[in-house]
Tab-separated table of C-alpha atoms and ligand atoms in Angstrom:
chain	number	residue	atom	x	y	z
A	188	MET	CA	-147.505	-256.296	45.029
A	189	ASN	CA	-147.114	-254.092	48.047
A	190	PRO	CA	-150.662	-253.428	49.355
A	191	LEU	CA	-149.620	-249.888	50.187
A	192	ALA	CA	-148.438	-249.213	46.643
A	193	ALA	CA	-151.798	-247.795	45.647
A	194	SER	CA	-151.575	-245.232	48.402
A	195	LYS	CA	-148.258	-243.825	47.194
A	196	PRO	CA	-148.325	-240.428	45.564
A	197	LEU	CA	-148.673	-240.789	41.806
A	198	PRO	CA	-147.481	-238.492	39.027
A	199	ARG	CA	-149.686	-235.516	38.302
A	200	ILE	CA	-150.916	-235.537	34.748
A	201	ASN	CA	-151.023	-232.366	32.676
A	202	PRO	CA	-151.358	-231.750	28.935
A	203	ASP	CA	-147.551	-231.628	28.533
A	204	ASN	CA	-146.740	-234.914	30.283
A	205	GLN	CA	-149.859	-236.912	29.303
A	206	PRO	CA	-148.122	-238.534	26.265
A	207	PHE	CA	-145.079	-239.460	28.389
A	208	TRP	CA	-147.237	-241.364	30.906
A	209	ASP	CA	-149.386	-242.913	28.160
A	210	TYR	CA	-146.207	-244.322	26.587
A	211	CYS	CA	-144.991	-245.535	29.988
A	212	ARG	CA	-148.208	-247.490	30.485
A	213	ARG	CA	-147.233	-249.333	27.263
A	214	HIS	CA	-143.716	-249.828	28.704
A	215	GLU	CA	-142.197	-247.408	26.232
A	216	LEU	CA	-139.852	-244.797	27.665
A	217	ARG	CA	-140.041	-241.916	25.210
A	218	PHE	CA	-138.667	-238.397	25.157
A	219	GLN	CA	-139.380	-235.409	22.950
A	220	LYS	CA	-136.675	-234.701	20.377
A	221	CYS	CA	-136.723	-231.237	18.844
A	222	LEU	CA	-137.065	-231.345	15.060
A	223	ALA	CA	-135.358	-227.950	14.721
A	224	CYS	CA	-132.192	-228.333	16.834
A	225	GLY	CA	-132.134	-232.019	17.779
A	226	HIS	CA	-132.231	-231.479	21.553
A	227	THR	CA	-133.807	-234.383	23.463
A	228	ARG	CA	-135.679	-233.042	26.458
A	229	PHE	CA	-137.255	-234.106	29.734
A	230	PRO	CA	-139.629	-233.219	31.268
A	231	ALA	CA	-141.990	-232.865	28.344
A	232	SER	CA	-142.884	-229.351	27.293
A	233	ILE	CA	-144.636	-227.547	24.479
A	234	LEU	CA	-141.477	-225.646	23.527
A	235	CYS	CA	-137.863	-226.674	23.084
A	236	PRO	CA	-135.953	-225.017	25.966
A	237	ARG	CA	-132.953	-224.466	23.672
A	238	CYS	CA	-134.458	-223.016	20.492
A	239	TYR	CA	-138.179	-222.475	21.380
A	240	SER	CA	-139.377	-224.575	18.467
A	241	ARG	CA	-142.755	-226.285	18.914
A	242	GLU	CA	-141.866	-229.078	16.492
A	243	ALA	CA	-140.844	-232.340	18.164
A	244	ARG	CA	-141.290	-236.068	17.897
A	245	TRP	CA	-141.349	-238.713	20.623
A	246	ILE	CA	-138.280	-240.945	20.334
A	247	LEU	CA	-138.039	-244.349	21.991
A	248	SER	CA	-135.313	-244.597	24.634
A	249	GLU	CA	-133.092	-247.670	24.689
A	250	GLY	CA	-133.490	-247.619	28.469
A	251	GLN	CA	-129.751	-247.593	29.101
A	252	GLY	CA	-127.973	-245.111	31.310
A	253	THR	CA	-125.722	-244.476	34.260
A	254	VAL	CA	-126.327	-243.288	37.797
A	255	TYR	CA	-125.599	-239.547	37.783
A	256	THR	CA	-126.258	-239.128	41.522
A	257	TYR	CA	-128.263	-240.897	44.195
A	258	ALA	CA	-129.421	-240.895	47.815
A	259	VAL	CA	-130.266	-243.788	50.114
A	260	TYR	CA	-133.442	-243.153	52.093
A	261	HIS	CA	-133.441	-244.575	55.622
A	262	LYS	CA	-136.491	-242.608	56.768
A	263	ALA	CA	-139.974	-242.799	55.248
A	264	PHE	CA	-141.139	-239.291	54.461
A	265	HIS	CA	-144.470	-240.828	53.371
A	266	PRO	CA	-145.992	-243.783	55.276
A	267	ALA	CA	-146.514	-245.831	52.092
A	268	TYR	CA	-142.729	-246.169	51.750
A	269	ALA	CA	-142.078	-247.415	55.294
A	270	ASP	CA	-141.762	-251.093	54.394
A	271	GLU	CA	-139.344	-250.386	51.524
A	272	LEU	CA	-136.615	-248.821	53.645
A	273	PRO	CA	-133.839	-248.420	52.843
A	274	TYR	CA	-134.409	-247.534	49.173
A	275	VAL	CA	-132.453	-245.615	46.565
A	276	THR	CA	-133.633	-242.497	44.755
A	277	ALA	CA	-131.363	-241.536	41.881
A	278	VAL	CA	-130.909	-239.303	38.887
A	279	VAL	CA	-130.156	-241.534	35.916
A	280	ALA	CA	-128.451	-240.062	32.859
A	281	LEU	CA	-130.011	-241.759	29.834
A	282	SER	CA	-127.931	-242.496	26.742
A	283	GLU	CA	-130.271	-240.195	24.761
A	284	GLY	CA	-129.365	-237.283	27.054
A	285	PRO	CA	-132.233	-236.680	29.486
A	286	HIS	CA	-131.726	-237.091	33.225
A	287	LEU	CA	-134.567	-238.899	34.989
A	288	LEU	CA	-135.403	-238.848	38.703
A	289	THR	CA	-136.155	-242.476	39.533
A	290	ASN	CA	-135.339	-245.394	41.821
A	291	ILE	CA	-132.591	-247.984	41.620
A	292	VAL	CA	-133.992	-251.459	42.309
A	293	GLY	CA	-132.730	-255.017	42.111
A	294	CYS	CA	-129.668	-254.536	44.290
A	295	LEU	CA	-128.700	-253.509	47.779
A	296	PRO	CA	-128.437	-249.754	48.364
A	297	LYS	CA	-124.767	-250.166	49.317
A	298	GLU	CA	-124.071	-251.589	45.828
A	299	VAL	CA	-125.131	-248.365	44.063
A	300	TYR	CA	-122.412	-245.965	42.913
A	301	CYS	CA	-122.114	-242.950	40.625
A	302	ASP	CA	-121.562	-243.881	36.953
A	303	MET	CA	-122.975	-247.366	37.575
A	304	PRO	CA	-124.463	-248.740	34.321
A	305	VAL	CA	-128.204	-249.314	34.719
A	306	THR	CA	-131.041	-250.584	32.576
A	307	LEU	CA	-134.765	-249.847	32.538
A	308	VAL	CA	-137.359	-251.914	34.388
A	309	TRP	CA	-141.058	-251.126	34.839
A	310	GLU	CA	-143.133	-250.987	37.995
A	311	ASP	CA	-146.830	-251.264	37.216
A	312	ILE	CA	-149.206	-249.527	39.607
A	313	ASP	CA	-152.855	-250.664	39.511
A	314	GLY	CA	-152.955	-250.628	35.704
A	315	SER	CA	-153.066	-246.846	35.832
A	316	PHE	CA	-149.365	-246.042	35.853
A	317	SER	CA	-146.131	-247.746	34.909
A	318	LEU	CA	-143.120	-246.140	36.536
A	319	PRO	CA	-139.700	-246.280	34.861
A	320	LYS	CA	-137.117	-247.564	37.316
A	321	PHE	CA	-133.601	-248.877	36.841
A	322	LYS	CA	-131.557	-251.877	37.906
A	323	PRO	CA	-127.832	-252.536	37.625
A	324	VAL	CA	-126.434	-253.969	34.397
A	325	ARG	CA	-124.710	-257.045	35.735
A	326	GLN	CA	-121.501	-257.803	33.912
A	327	ASP	CA	-121.767	-261.417	35.048
A	328	ALA	CA	-125.452	-261.825	34.070
A	329	ARG	CA	-126.263	-265.111	32.379
B	19	ZN	ZN1	-134.753	-227.124	19.722
């Protein structure tokens, strides 16, 4: 593990997102699905942004999606990321609907493209957080 990983900024926990990060620590990517209108939302919130219902359940994502947009970082805006340059930050559109700001790993930055099929992988940080990241779905994977 990168010795600087622990010094990276970590997600800020609040009562709305606490369940999301608890599920992530168990390597379960879950989103709230509104029981009134069926909208699947991210980030987590107490109310459905479409119909204002408070009733929701946490559905398990299949972890499949496509790159909606991305950027390749060639400059470290935080010193803990300096040895990872260049790296890819992306918005991944999940098959369940939510769009997640994340990283694309497991390939060269130049291999990333919009609409690229990606699948979920986990990066564990000190046992306190597991971050959902994505890698390419290789058509020629064996
Ligand atoms: Zn709703």
